[in-house]
CSV table of C-alpha atoms in Angstrom, one decimal:
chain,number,residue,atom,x,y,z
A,1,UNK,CA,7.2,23.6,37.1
A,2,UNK,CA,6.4,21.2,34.1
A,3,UNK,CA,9.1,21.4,30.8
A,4,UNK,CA,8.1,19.8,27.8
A,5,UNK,CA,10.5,17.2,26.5
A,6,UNK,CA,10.9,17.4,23.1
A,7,UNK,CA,13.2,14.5,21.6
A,8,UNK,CA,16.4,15.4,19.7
A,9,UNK,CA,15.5,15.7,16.0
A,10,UNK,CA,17.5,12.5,13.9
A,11,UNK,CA,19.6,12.8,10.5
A,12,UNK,CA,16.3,11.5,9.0
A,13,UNK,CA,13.6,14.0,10.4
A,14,UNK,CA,16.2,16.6,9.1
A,15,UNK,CA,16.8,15.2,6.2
A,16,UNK,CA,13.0,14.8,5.2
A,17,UNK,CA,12.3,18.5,6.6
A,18,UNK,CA,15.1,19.9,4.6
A,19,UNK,CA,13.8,17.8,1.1
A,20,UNK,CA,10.4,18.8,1.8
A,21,UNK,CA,11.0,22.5,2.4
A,22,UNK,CA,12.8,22.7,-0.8
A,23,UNK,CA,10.3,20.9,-2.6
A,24,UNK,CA,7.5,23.3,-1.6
A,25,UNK,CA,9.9,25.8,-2.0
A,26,UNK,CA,10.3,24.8,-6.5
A,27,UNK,CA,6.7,24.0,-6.4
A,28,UNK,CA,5.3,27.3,-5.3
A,29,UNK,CA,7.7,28.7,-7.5
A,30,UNK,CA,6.8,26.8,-10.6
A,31,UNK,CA,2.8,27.1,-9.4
A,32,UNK,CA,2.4,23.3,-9.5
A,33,UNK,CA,0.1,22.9,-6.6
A,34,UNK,CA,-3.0,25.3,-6.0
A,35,UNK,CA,-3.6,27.6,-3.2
A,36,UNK,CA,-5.9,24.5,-0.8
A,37,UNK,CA,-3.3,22.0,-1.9
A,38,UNK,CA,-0.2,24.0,-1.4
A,39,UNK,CA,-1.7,25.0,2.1
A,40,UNK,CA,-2.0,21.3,2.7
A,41,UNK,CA,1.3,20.8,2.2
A,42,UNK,CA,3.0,23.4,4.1
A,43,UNK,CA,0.4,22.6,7.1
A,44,UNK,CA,1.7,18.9,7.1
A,45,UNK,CA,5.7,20.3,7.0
A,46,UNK,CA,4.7,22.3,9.9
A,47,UNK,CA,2.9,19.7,12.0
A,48,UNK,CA,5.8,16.9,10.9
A,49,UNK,CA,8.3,20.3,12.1
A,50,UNK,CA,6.4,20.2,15.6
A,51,UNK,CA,5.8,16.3,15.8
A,52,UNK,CA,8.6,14.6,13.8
A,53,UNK,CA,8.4,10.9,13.3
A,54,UNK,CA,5.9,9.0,15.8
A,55,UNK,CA,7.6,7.0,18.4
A,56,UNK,CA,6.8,4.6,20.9
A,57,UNK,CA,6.1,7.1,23.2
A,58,UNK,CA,2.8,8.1,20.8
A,59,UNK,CA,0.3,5.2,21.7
A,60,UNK,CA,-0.8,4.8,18.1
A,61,UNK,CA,2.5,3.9,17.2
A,62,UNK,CA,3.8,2.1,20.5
A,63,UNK,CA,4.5,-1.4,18.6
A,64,UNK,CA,6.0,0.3,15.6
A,65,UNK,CA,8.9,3.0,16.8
A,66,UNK,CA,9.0,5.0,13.0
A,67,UNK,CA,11.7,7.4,14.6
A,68,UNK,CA,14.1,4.2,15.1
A,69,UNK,CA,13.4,2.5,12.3
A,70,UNK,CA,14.1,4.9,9.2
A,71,UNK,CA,17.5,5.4,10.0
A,72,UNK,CA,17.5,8.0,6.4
A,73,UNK,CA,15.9,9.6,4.2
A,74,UNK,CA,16.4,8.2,0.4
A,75,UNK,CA,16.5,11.0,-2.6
A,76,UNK,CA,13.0,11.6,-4.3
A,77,UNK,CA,12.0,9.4,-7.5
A,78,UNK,CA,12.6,10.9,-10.7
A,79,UNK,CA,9.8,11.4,-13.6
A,80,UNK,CA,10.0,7.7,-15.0
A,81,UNK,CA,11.5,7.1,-18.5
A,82,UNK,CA,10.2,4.3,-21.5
A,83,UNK,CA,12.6,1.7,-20.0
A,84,UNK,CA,11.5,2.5,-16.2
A,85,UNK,CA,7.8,2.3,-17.2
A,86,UNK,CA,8.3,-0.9,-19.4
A,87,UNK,CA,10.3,-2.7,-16.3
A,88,UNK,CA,7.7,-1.5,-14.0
A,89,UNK,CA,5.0,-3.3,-15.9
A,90,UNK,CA,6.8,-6.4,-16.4
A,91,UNK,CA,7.3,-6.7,-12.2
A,92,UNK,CA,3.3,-5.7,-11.5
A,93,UNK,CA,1.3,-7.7,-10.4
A,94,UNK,CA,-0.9,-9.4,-13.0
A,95,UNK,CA,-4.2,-9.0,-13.0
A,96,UNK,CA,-5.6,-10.0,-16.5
A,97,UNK,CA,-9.3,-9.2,-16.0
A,98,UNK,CA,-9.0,-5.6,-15.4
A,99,UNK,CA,-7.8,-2.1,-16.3
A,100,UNK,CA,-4.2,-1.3,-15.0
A,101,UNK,CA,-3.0,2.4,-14.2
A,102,UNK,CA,1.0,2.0,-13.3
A,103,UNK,CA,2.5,4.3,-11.2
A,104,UNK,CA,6.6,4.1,-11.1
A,105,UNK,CA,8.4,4.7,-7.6
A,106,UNK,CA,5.6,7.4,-7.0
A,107,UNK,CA,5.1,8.7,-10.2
A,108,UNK,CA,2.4,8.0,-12.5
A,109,UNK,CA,3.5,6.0,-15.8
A,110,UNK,CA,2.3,8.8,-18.5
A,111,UNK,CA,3.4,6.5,-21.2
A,112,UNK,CA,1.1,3.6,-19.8
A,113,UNK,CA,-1.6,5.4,-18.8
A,114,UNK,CA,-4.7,4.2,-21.2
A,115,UNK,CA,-8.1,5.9,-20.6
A,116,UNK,CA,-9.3,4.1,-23.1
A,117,UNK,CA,-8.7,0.8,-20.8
A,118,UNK,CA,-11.0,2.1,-17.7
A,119,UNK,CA,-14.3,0.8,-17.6
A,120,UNK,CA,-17.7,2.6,-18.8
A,121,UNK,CA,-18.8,5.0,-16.3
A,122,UNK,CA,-15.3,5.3,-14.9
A,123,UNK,CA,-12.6,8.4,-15.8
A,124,UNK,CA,-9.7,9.4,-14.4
A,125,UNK,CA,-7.1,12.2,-13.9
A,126,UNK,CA,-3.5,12.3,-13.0
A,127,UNK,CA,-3.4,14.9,-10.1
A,128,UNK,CA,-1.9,17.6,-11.8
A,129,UNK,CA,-4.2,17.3,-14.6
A,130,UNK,CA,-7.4,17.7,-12.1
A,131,UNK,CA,-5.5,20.4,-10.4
A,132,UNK,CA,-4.9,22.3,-13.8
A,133,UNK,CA,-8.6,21.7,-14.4
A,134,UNK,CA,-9.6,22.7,-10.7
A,135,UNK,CA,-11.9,19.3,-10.8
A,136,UNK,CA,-14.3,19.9,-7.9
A,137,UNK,CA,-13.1,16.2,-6.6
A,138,UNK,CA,-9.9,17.8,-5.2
A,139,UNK,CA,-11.6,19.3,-2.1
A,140,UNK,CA,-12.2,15.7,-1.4
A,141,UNK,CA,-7.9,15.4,-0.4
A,142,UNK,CA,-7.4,16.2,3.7
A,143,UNK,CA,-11.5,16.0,3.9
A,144,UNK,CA,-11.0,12.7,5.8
A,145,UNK,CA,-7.6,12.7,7.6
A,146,UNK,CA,-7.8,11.7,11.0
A,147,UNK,CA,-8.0,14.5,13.9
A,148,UNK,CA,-5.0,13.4,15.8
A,149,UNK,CA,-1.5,13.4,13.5
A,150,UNK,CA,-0.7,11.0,12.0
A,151,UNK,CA,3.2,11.2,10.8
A,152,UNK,CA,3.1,8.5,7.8
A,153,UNK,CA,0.0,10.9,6.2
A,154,UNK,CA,1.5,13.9,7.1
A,155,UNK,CA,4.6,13.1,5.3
A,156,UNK,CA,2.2,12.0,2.2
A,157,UNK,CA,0.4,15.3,2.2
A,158,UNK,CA,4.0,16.8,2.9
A,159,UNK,CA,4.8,16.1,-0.6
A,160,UNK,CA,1.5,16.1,-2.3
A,161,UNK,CA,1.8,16.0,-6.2
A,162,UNK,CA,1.9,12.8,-7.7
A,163,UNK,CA,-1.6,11.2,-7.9
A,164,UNK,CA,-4.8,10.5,-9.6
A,165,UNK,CA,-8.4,11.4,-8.8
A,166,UNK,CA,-10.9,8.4,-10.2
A,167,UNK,CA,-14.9,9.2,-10.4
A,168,UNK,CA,-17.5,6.3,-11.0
A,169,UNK,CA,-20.5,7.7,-12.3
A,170,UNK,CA,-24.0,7.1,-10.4
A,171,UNK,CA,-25.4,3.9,-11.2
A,172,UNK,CA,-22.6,2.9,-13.1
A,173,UNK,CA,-21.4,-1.1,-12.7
A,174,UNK,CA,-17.7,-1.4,-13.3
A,175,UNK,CA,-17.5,-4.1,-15.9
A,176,UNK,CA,-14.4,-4.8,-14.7
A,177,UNK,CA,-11.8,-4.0,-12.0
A,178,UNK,CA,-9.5,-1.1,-12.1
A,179,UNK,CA,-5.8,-2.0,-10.7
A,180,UNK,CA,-3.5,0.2,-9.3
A,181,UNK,CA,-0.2,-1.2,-9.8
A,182,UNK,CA,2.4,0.9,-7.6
A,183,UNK,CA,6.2,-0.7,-8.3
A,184,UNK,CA,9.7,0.4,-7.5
A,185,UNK,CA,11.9,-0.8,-10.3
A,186,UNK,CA,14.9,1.0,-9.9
A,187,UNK,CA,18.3,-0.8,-8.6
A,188,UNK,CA,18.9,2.1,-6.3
A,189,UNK,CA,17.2,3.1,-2.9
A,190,UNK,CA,14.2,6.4,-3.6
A,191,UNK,CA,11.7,7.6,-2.4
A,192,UNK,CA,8.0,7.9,-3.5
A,193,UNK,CA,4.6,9.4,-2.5
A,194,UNK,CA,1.0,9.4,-3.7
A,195,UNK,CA,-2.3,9.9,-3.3
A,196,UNK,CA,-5.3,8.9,-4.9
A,197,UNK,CA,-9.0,10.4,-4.3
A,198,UNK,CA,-11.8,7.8,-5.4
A,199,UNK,CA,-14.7,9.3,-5.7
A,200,UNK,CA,-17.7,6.4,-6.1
A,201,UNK,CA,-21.4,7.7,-7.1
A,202,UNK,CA,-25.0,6.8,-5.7
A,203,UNK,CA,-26.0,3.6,-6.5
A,204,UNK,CA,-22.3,2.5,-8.5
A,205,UNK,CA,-20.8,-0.5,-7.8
A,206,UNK,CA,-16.6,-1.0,-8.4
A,207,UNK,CA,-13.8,-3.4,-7.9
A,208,UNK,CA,-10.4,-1.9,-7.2
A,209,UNK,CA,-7.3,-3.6,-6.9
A,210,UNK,CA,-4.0,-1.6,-5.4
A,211,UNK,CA,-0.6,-3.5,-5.7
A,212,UNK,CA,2.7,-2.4,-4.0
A,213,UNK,CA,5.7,-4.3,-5.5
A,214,UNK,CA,9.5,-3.5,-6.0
A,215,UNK,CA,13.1,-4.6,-7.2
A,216,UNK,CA,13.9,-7.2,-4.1
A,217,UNK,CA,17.0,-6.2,-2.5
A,218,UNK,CA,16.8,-2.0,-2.6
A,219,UNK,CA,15.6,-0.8,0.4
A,220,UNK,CA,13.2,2.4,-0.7
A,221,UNK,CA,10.4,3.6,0.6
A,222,UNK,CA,7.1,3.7,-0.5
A,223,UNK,CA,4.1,6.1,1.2
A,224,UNK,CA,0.9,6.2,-0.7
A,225,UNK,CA,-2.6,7.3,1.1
A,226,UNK,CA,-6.2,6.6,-0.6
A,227,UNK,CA,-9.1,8.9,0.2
A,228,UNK,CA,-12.3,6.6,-0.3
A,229,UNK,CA,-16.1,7.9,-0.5
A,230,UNK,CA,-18.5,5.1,-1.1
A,231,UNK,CA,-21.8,7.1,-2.1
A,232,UNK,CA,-25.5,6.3,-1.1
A,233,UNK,CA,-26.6,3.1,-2.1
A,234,UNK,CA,-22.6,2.0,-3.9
A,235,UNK,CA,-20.7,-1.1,-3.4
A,236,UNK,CA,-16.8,-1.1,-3.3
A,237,UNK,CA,-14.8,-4.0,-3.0
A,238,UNK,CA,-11.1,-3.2,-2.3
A,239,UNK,CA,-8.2,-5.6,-2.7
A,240,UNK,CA,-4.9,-4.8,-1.2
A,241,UNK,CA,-1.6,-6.8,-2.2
A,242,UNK,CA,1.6,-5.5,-0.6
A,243,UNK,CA,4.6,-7.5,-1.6
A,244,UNK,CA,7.6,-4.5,-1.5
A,245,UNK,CA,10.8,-5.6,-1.3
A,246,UNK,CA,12.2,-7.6,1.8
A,247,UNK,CA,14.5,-4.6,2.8
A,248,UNK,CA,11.6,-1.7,2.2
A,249,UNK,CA,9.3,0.5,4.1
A,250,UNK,CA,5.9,0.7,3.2
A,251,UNK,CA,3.8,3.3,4.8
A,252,UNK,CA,-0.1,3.1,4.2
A,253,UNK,CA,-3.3,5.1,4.6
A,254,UNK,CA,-6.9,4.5,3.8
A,255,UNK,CA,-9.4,7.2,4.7
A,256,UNK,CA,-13.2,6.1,3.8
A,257,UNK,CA,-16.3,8.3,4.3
A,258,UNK,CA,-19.6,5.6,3.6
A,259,UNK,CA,-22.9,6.9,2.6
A,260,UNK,CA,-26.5,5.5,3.5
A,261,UNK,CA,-27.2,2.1,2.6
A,262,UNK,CA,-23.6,1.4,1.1
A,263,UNK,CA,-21.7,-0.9,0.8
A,264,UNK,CA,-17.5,-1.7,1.7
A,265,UNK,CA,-15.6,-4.7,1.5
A,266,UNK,CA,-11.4,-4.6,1.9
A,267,UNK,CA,-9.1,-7.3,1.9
A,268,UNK,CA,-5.5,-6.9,2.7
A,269,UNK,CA,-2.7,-9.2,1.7
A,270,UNK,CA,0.7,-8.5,3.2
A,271,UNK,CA,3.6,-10.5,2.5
A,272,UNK,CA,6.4,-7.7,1.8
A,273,UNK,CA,8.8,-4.7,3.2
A,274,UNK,CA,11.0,-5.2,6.2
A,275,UNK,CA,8.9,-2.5,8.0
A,276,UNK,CA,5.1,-1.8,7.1
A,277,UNK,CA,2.6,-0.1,8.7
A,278,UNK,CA,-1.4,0.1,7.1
A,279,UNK,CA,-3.7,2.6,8.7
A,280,UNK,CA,-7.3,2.7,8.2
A,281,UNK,CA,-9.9,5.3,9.0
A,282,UNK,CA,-13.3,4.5,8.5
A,283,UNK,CA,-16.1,6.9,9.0
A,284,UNK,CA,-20.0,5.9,8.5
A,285,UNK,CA,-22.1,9.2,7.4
A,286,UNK,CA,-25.5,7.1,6.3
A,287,UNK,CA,-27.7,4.5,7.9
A,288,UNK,CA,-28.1,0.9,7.1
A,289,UNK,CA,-24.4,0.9,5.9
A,290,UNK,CA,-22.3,-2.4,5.9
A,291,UNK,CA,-18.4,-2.4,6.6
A,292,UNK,CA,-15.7,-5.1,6.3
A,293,UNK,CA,-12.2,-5.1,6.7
A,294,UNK,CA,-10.2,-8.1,6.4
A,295,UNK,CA,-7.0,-9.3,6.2
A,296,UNK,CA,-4.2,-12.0,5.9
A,297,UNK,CA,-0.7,-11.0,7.0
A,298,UNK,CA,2.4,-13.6,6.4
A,299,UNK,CA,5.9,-12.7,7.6
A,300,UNK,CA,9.1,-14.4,7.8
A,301,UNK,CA,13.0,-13.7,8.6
A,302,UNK,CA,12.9,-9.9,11.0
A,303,UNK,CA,9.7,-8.2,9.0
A,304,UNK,CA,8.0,-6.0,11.2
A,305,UNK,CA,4.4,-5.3,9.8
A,306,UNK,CA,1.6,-3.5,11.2
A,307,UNK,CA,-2.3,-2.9,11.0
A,308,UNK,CA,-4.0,-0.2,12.8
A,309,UNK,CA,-7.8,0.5,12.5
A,310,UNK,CA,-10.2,3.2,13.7
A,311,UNK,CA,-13.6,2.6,12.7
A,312,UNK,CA,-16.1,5.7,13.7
A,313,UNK,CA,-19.8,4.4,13.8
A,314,UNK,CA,-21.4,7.7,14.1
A,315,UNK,CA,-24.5,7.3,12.9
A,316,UNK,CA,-27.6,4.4,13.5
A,317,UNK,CA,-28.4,1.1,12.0
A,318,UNK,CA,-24.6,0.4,10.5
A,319,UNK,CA,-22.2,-3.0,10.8
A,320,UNK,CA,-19.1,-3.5,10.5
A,321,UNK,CA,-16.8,-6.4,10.5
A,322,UNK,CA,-12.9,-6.8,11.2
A,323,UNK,CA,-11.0,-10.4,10.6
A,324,UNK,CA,-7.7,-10.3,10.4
A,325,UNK,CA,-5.2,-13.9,10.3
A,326,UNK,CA,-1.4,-13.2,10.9
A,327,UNK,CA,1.0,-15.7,9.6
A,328,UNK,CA,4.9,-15.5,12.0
A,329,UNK,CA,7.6,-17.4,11.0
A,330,UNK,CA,11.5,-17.1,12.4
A,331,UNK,CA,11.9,-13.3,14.0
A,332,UNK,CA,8.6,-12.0,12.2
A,333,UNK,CA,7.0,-9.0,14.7
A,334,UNK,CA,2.8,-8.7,13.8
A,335,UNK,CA,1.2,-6.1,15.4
A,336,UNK,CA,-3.0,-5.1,15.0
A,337,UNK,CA,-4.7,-2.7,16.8
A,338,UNK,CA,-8.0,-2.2,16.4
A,339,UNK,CA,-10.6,0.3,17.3
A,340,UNK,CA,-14.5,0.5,17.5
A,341,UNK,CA,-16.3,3.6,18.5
A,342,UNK,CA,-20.0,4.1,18.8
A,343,UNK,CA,-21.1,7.6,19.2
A,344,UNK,CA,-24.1,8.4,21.4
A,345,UNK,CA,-26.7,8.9,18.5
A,346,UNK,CA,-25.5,5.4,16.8
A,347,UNK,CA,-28.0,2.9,17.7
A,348,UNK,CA,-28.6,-0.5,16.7
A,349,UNK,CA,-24.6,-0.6,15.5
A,350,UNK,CA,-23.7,-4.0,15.3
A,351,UNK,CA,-19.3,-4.1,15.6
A,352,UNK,CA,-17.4,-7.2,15.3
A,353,UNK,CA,-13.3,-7.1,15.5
A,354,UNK,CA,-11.3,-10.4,15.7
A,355,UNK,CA,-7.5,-11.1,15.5
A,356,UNK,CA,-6.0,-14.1,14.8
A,357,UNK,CA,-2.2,-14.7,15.2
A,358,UNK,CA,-0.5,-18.3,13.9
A,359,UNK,CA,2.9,-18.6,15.8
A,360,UNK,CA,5.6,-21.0,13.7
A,361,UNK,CA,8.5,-20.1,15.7
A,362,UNK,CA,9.7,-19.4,20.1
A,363,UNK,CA,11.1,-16.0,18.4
A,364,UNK,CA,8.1,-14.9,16.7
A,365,UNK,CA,6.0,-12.0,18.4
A,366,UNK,CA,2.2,-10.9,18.0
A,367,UNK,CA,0.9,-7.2,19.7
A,368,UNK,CA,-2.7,-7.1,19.4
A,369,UNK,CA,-4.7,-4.3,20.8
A,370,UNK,CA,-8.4,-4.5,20.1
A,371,UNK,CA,-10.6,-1.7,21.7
A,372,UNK,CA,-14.2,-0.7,22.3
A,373,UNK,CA,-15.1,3.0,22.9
A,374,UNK,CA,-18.8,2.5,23.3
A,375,UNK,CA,-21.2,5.6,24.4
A,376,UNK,CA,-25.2,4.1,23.0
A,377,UNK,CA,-27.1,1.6,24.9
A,378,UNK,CA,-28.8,-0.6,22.3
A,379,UNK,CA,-25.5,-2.1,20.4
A,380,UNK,CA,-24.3,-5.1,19.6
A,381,UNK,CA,-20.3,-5.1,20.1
A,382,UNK,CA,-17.2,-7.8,20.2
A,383,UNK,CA,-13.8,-7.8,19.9
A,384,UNK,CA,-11.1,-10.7,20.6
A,385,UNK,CA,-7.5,-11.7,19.7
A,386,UNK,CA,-6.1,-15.3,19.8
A,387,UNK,CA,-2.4,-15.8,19.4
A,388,UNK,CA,-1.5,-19.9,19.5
A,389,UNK,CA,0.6,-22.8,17.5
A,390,UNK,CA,-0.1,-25.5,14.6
A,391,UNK,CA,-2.5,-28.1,16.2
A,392,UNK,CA,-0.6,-30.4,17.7
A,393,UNK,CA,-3.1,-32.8,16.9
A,394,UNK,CA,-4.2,-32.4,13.7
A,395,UNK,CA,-0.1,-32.2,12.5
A,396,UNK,CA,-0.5,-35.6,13.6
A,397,UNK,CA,-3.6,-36.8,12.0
A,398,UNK,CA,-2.3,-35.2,9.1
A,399,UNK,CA,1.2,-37.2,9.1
A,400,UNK,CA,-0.7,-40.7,10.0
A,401,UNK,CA,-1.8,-39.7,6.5
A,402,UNK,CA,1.4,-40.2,5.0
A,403,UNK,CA,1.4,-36.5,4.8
A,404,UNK,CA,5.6,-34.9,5.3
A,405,UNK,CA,5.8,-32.4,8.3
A,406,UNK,CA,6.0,-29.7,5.9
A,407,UNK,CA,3.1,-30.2,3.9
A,408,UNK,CA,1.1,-31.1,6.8
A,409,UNK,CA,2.0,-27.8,8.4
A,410,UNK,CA,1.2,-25.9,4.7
A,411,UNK,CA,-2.0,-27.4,4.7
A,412,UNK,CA,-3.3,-26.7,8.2
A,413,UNK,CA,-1.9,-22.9,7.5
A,414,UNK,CA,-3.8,-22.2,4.1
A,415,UNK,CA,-6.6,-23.3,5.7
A,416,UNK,CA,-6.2,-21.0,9.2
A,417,UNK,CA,-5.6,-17.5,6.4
A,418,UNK,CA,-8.3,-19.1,4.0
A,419,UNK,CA,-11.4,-17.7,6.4
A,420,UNK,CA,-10.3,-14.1,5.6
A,421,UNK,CA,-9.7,-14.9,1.8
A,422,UNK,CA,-13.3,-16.3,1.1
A,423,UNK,CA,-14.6,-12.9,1.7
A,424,UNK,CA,-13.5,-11.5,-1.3
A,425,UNK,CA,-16.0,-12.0,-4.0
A,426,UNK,CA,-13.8,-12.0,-7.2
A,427,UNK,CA,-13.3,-14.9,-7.9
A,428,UNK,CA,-10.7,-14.5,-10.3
A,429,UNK,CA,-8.8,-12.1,-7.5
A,430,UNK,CA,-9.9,-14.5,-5.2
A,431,UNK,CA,-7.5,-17.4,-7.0
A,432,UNK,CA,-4.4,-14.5,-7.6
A,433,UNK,CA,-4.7,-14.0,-4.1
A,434,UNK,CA,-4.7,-17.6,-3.3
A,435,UNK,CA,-1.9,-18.2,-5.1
A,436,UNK,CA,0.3,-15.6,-3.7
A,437,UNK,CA,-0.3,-17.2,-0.6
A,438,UNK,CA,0.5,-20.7,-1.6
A,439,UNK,CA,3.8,-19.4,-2.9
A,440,UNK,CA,4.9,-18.3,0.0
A,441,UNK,CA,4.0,-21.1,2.0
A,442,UNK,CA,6.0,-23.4,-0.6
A,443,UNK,CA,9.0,-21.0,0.0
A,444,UNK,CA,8.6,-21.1,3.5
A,445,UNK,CA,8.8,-25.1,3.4
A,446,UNK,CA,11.6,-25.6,0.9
């Protein structure tokens, strides 16, 4: 006779069933979410009701134990005031070139949000606003969640209701970038949630920038989950800068659906939160498409951060490419996992996955996990991890130099995390990105 095990619930599950039955609860009641999207939501309490947090004894989430980590459950952010929306701007991340929407602990800056500033070709909706308007674009949200659960976008769907839908018009060229700026200002520990539904027309072509930053010190948490759909013939280039606060958690999702012939490139700077994890889902629907994801991940002190990919090529004639370079100083834990599947019909799919770990201290640990789930014949597939030390070597050649150990060992590093950077095409991001980088590597060696 076979009993199911079902672990003990934690003060946190309860805490975050409890907030999130009485939020649905005042929602429904007040009629701020629609029939689809309130059905969402209570679907997501019920599965995070029958699942909980993921553990290490679900192999998604084997390197990252959720359930021991989040120890409580912080209050929801407020609607965000003058002062919390000017404080919020002043700790974004600068990006001068393009069109900033600020959202504040989760909730979208009403005060700051300019329409005026988007681009030609490009408009936008807070969540509500589309929902009040029944835009057609919000049958896009749960379209491309994964099948298995997934407790970090269960919880975002949990409490769905802060968020913004963004259209690009066919054909349109973004004359410049659109930036997301997500920041936690507040002095106090909160919690926040949002989603955003980018919606990018045949033939368009955008640059979109997502930020996560926060008051250093406060340890809230920060869930946000992006539902992607690169049309027929569109190029997207996606630049992701996570810099939370040392003592947060930073949960995040991107779901992408590519049309024939497009066109994806993402690049993913981590450098913040005590705990993060960044899922992505990427489904090809058209031919001839081209995927990249890349990344540069550099930890110090006891960060824990984590990348998990799960790439579906299910149709013919697609590519896709995966680099990612992790960075471990001191107690840092890395984790990738990474996963490549071909379905029967998806010929002539060309899949590359690499991982690349740099080791600067004994106590520093790297998981990788890359994966191939092939079922075509006529593929071209590879995946590989490396985990090693600074170059012996060159530290040397570098020192005969006159070079100081630090500098030598800066040097040697930009360069090992500069192979994912050159793939973003902006070159002004490019340079912010760059920079971040450098920073941190100048901490690092004071």
């Amino acid at each position: 006779m076979n009993i199911p095990v079902r672990p003990a619930r934690t003060p946190a599950e309860d805490a975050i069933a409890a907030t999130l039955q009485a939020r649905l609860a005042v929602a429904a009641g007040q009629g701020d979410l629609d029939g689809r999207l309130g059905e969402l939501s209570a679907d997501a309490l019920e599965a995070f009701r029958a699942h909980g947090l993921p553990n290490r004894r679900v192999e998604e989430w084997k390197y990252t134990d959720l359930r021991a980590a989040v120890r409580d459950f912080p209050p929801l952010a407020g609607t965000p005031g003058a002062a919390d929306e000017a404080e919020a701007a002043a700790l974004a991340l600068d990006v001068p070139h393009a069109a900033r929407i600020l959202f504040v602990s989760g909730a979208l800056a009403r005060g700051a949000f300019n329409f005026a500033s988007l681009p030609a070709g490009v408009s936008a909706l807070p969540l509500d606003a589309a929902t009040a308007a029944n835009d057609p674009l919000l049958d896009r949200i749960g379209s491309l969640q994964p099948d298995r659960y997934d407790g970090a976008l269960a919880l975002n769907t949990g409490f769905l209701g802060e968020g913004l839908v963004v259209k690009v018009e066919a054909g349109t060229r973004a004359a410049k970038p659109v930036h997301l700026a997500h920041v936690f200002p507040a002095g106090e520990a909160v919690a926040g949630f949002t989603r955003t539904v980018v919606v990018v027309g045949e033939g368009a072509e955008l640059t979109l920038v997502e930020s996560f930053t926060g008051r250093e010190g406060v340890a809230y948490q920060a869930n946000h989950a992006m539902e992607l759909v690169v049309g027929d013939g569109a190029t997207v280039n996606l630049v992701r800068l996570q810099e939370e606060s040392a003592a947060a958690l930073h949960l995040g999702t991107l779901m992408v659906e590519l049309g024939r012939a497009a066109k994806l490139n993402v690049f993913s700077l981590v450098q913040g939160a005590a705990l993060s994890r960044h899922s992505v889902y990427g489904r090809f629907q058209g031919t001839g498409t081209n995927l990249g994801v890349r990344g540069a991940t550099l930890l110090k002190g006891r960060q824990h951060a984590d990348t998990t990919m799960f790439i579906d090529h299910a149709v013919a004639g697609c590519e896709s490419r995966e680099l990612f370079k992790t960075v471990l100083s001191d107690e840092a834990h890395g984790v990738f996992q990474g996963k490549i599947v071909v379905r029967r019909d998806a010929q002539k799919t060309d899949g590359r996955m690499m991982s690349e770990s740099l080791l600067l201290s004994d106590n520093a640990e790297m998981d990788n996990k890359p994966e191939l789930e092939i079922f075509a014949d006529d593929v071209q597939c590879g995946h590989g991890a490396t985990v090693g030390t600074l170059d012996d070597k060159m530290l040397f050649y570098l020192r005969s130099r006159g070079l100081p150990l630090k500098e030598a060992e800066r040097l040697l590093i930009q360069a090992f995390v500069g192979e994912a950077v050159e793939y973003v095409e902006d070159e002004a991001l490019r340079e912010i990105l760059i920079a971040r980088m450098v920073a941190w590597l100048e901490k690092r060696a004071a």
